[in-house]
Backbone as CSV, one residue per row, in Angstrom:
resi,resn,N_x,N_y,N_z,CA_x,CA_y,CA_z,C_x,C_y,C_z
1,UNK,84.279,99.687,113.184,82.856,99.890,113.040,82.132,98.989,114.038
2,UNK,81.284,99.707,114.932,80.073,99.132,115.431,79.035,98.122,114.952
3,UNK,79.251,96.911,115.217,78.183,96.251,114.387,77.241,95.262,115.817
4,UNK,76.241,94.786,115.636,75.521,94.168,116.091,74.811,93.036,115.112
5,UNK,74.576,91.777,115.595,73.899,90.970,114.518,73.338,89.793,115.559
6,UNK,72.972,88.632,115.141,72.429,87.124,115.577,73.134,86.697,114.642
7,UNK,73.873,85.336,115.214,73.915,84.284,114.324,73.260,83.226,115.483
8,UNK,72.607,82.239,114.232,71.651,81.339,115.509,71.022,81.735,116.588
9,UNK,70.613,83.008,116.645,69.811,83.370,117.512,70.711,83.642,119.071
10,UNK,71.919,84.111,118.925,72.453,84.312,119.691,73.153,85.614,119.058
11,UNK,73.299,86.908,119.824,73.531,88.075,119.841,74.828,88.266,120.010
12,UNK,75.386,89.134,119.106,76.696,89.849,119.168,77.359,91.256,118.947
13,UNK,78.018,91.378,119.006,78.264,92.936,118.849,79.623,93.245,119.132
14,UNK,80.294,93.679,118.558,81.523,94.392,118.389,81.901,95.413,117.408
15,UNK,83.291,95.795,117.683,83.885,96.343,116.653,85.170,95.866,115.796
16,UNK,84.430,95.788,114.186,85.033,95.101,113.603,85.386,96.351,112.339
17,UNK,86.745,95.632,112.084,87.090,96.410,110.505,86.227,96.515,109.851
18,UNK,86.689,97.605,108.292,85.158,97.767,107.221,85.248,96.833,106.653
19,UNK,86.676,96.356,106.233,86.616,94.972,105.277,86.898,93.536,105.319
20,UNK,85.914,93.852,106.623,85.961,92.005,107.323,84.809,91.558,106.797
21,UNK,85.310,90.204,105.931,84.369,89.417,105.443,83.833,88.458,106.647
22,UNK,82.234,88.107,106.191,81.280,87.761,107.082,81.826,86.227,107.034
23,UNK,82.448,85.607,106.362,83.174,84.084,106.454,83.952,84.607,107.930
24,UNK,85.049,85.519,108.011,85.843,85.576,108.837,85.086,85.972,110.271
25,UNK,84.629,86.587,110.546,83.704,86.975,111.541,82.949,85.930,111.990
26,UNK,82.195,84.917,111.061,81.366,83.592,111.908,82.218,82.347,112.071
27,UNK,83.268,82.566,111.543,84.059,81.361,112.069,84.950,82.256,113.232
28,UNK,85.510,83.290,113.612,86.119,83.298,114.815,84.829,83.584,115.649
29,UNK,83.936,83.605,115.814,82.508,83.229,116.583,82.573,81.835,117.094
30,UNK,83.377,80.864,116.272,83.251,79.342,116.428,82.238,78.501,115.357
31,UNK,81.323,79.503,114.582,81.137,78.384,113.513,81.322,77.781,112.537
32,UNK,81.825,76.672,112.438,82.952,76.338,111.629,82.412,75.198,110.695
33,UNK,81.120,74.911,110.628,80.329,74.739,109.452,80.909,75.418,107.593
34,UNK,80.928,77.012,108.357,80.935,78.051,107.025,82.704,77.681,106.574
35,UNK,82.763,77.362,105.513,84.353,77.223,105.065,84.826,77.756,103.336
36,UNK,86.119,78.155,103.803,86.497,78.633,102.225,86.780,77.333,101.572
37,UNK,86.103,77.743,100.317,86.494,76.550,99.572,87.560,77.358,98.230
38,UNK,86.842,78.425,97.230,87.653,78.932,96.589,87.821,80.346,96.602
39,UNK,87.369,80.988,97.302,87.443,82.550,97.805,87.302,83.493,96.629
40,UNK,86.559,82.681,95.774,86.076,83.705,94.537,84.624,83.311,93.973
41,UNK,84.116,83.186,94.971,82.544,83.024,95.163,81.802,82.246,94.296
42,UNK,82.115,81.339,93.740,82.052,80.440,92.649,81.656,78.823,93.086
43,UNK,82.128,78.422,94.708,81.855,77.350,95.015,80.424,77.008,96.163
44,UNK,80.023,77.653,96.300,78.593,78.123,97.536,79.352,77.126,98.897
45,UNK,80.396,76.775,99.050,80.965,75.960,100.549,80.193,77.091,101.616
46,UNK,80.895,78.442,101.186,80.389,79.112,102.497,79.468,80.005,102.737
47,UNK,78.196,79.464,101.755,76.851,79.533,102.214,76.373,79.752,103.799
48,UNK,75.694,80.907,103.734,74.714,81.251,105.006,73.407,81.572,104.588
49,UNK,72.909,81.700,105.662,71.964,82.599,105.521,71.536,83.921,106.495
50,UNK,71.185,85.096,105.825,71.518,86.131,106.375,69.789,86.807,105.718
51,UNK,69.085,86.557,107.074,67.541,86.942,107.429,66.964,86.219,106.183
52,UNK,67.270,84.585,106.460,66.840,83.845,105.628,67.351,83.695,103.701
53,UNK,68.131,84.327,103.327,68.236,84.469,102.072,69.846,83.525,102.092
54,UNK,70.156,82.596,100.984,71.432,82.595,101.406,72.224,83.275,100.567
55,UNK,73.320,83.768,101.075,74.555,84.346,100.531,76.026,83.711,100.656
56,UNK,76.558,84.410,100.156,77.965,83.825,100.262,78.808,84.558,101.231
57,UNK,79.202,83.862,101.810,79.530,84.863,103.002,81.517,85.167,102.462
58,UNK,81.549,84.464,101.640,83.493,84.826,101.467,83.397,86.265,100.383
59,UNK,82.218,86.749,100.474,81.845,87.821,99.222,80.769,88.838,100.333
60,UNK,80.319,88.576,101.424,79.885,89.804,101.932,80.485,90.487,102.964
61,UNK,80.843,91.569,102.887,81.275,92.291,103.772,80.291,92.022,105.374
62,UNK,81.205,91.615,106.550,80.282,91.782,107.954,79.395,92.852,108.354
63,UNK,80.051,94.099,107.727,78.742,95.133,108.190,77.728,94.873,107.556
64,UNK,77.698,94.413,106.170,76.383,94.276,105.533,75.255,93.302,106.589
65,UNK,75.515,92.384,107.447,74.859,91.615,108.511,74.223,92.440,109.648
66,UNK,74.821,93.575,109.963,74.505,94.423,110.628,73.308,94.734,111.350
67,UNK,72.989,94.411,112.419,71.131,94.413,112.635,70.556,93.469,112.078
68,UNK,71.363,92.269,111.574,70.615,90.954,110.704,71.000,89.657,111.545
69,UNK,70.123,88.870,111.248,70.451,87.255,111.393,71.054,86.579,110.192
70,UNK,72.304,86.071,110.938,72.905,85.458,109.926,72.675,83.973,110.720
71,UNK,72.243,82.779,109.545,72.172,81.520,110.202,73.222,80.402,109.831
72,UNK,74.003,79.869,110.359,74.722,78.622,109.864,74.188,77.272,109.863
73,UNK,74.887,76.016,109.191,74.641,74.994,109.408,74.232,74.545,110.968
74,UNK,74.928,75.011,111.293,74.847,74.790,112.885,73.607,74.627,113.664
75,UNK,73.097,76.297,113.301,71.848,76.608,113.408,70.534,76.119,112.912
76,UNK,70.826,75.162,111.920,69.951,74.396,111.260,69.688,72.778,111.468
77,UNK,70.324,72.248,112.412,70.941,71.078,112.656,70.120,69.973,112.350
78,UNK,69.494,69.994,112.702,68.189,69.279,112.701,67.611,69.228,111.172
79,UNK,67.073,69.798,110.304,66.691,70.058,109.577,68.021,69.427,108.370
80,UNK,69.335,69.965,108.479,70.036,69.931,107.779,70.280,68.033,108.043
81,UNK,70.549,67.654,108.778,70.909,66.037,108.950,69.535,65.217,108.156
82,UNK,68.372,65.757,108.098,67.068,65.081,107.374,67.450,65.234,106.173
83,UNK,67.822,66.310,105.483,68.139,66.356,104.067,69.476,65.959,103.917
84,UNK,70.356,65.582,104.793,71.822,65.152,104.711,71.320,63.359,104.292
85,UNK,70.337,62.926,105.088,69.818,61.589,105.072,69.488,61.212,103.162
86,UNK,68.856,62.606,103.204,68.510,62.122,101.840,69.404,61.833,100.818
87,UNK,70.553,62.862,101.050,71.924,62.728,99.833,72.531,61.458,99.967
88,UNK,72.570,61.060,101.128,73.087,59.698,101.683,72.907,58.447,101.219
89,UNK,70.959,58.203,100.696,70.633,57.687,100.041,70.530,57.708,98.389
90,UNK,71.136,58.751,98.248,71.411,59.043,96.854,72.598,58.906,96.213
91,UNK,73.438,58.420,97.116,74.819,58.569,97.052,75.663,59.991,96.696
92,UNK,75.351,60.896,97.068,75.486,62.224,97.145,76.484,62.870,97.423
93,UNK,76.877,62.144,98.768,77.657,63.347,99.404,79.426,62.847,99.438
94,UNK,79.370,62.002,98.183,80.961,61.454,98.301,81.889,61.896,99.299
95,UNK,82.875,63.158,98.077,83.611,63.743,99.463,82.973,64.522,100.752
96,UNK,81.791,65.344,100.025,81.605,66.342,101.213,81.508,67.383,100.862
97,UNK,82.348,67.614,100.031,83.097,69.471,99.991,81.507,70.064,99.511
98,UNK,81.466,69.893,98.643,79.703,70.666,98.614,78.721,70.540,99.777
99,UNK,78.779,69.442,100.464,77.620,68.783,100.635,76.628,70.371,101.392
100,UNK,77.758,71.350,102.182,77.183,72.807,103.041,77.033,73.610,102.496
101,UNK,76.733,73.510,101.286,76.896,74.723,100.208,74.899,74.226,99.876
102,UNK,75.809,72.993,99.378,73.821,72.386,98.767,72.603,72.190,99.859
103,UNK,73.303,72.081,101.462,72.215,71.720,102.195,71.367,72.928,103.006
104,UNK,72.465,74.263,102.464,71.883,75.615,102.912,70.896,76.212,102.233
105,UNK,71.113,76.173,100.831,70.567,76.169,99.901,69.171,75.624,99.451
106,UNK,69.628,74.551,99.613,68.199,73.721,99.586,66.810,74.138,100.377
107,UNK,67.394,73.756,102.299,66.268,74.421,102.996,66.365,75.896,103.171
108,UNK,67.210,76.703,102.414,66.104,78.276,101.545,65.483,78.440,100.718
109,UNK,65.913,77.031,99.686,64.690,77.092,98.838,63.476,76.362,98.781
110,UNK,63.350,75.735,99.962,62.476,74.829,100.503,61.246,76.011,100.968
111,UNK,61.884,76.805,101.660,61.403,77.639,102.348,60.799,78.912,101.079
112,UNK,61.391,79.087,99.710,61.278,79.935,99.160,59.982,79.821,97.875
113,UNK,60.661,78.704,97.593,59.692,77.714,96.397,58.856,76.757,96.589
114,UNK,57.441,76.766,96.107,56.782,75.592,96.419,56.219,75.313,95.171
115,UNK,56.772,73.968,95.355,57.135,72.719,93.931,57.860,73.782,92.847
116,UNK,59.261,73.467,92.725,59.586,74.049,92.368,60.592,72.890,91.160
117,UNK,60.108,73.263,90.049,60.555,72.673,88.209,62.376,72.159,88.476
118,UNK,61.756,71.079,87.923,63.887,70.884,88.126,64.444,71.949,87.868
119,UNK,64.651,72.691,86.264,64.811,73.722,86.035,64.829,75.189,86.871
120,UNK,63.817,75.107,87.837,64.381,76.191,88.909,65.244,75.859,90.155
121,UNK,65.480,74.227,89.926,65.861,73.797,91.039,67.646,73.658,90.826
122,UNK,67.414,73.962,89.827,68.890,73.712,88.978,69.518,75.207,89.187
123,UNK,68.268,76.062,88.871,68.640,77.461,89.343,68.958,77.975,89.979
124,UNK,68.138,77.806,90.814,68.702,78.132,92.444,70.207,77.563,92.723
125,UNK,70.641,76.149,92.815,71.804,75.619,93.174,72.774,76.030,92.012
126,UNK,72.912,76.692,91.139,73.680,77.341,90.106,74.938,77.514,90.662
127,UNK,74.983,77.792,91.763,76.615,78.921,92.209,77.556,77.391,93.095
128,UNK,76.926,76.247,93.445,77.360,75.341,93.704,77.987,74.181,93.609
129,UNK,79.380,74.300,93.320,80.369,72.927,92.978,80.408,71.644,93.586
130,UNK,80.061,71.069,92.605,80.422,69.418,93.119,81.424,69.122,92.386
131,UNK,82.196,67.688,92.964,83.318,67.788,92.578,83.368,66.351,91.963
132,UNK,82.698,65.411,92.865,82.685,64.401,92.685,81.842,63.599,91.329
133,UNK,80.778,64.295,91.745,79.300,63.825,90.914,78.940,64.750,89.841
134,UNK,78.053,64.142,88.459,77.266,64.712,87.834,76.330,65.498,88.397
135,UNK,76.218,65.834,89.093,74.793,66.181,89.942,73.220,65.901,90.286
136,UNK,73.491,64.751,89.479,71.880,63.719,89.058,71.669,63.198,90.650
137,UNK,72.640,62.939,91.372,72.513,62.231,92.302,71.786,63.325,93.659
138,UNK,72.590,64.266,93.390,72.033,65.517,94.456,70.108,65.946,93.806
139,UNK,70.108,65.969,92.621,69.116,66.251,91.878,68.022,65.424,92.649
140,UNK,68.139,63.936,92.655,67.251,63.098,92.758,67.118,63.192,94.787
141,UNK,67.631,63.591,95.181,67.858,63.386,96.526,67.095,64.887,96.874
142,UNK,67.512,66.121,96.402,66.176,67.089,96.578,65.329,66.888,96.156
143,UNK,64.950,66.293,95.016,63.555,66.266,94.416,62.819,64.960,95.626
144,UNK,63.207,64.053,96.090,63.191,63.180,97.796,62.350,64.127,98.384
145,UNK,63.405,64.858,98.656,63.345,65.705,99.849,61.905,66.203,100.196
146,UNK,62.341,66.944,98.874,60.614,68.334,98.956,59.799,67.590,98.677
147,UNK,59.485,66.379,97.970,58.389,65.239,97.792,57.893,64.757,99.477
148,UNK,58.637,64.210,99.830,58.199,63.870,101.314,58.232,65.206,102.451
149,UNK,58.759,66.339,102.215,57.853,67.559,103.206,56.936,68.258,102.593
150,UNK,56.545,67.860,101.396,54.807,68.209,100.602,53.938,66.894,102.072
151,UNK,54.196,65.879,102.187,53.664,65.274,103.018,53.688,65.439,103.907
152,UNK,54.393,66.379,104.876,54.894,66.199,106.219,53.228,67.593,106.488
């Protein structure tokens, strides 16, 4: 199948199988941000975003991207290291293994919600495993976050 898409604003196009998952497709692209963590869509590791919304990319088929922007960590770089700052100070990001799941997430829902109730904030990050932490620590480090870009 014919597909065309952006990731990061850079254009592609080939032909790919029907049942190539969009994990497999942006990492042989080279972005290697997106990673399996449990391949039953349960851990958000390989969070994208695809025309801003994020998804799971070890659960969408590549054609579904099709004529879309799909964005990675990568693509966010900047943005993602400011809110990486914040987990940092929260003691957050122990091992890691979440940390690309929660920081995709976050600035979509940064972008989605304004002031948004712990309770929806809890919502939104629902599909996302930590491994290390209660999650109080990530909690307090978004609620940081969106507090100081209400100021920005």
């Amino acid at each position: 199948m014919e597909i065309k898409l952006w990731i990061n604003n850079k254009l592609f196009q080939d032909n790919v199988e029907a049942d190539m998952l969009l994990i497999d497709y942006v990492r042989s692209k080279g972005f290697l941000s997106v990673k399996r963590g449990c391949e039953t869509a349960n851990c958000g590791l390989c969070t994208v975003h695809l025309d801003g919304k994020p998804v799971l990319s070890c659960s969408t088929l590549v054609i579904k991207a099709n004529g879309k922007r799909v964005t990675t960590l990568e693509g966010l770089k900047e943005e993602a290291e400011e809110f990486g700052a914040f987990m940092a100070d929260q003691g957050a990001e122990q091992c890691g293994f979440c940390s690309p799941g929660f920081v995709m997430n976050v600035l979509a829902m940064k972008k989605e919600l304004e002031n948004p109730t712990e309770d929806e904030i809890k919502h939104y990050l629902a599909g996302n495993l930590c491994r290390c932490t209660g999650y109080m620590s990530q909690l307090r480090a978004i609620k940081n976050f969106l507090e100081a870009k209400k100021e920005d």
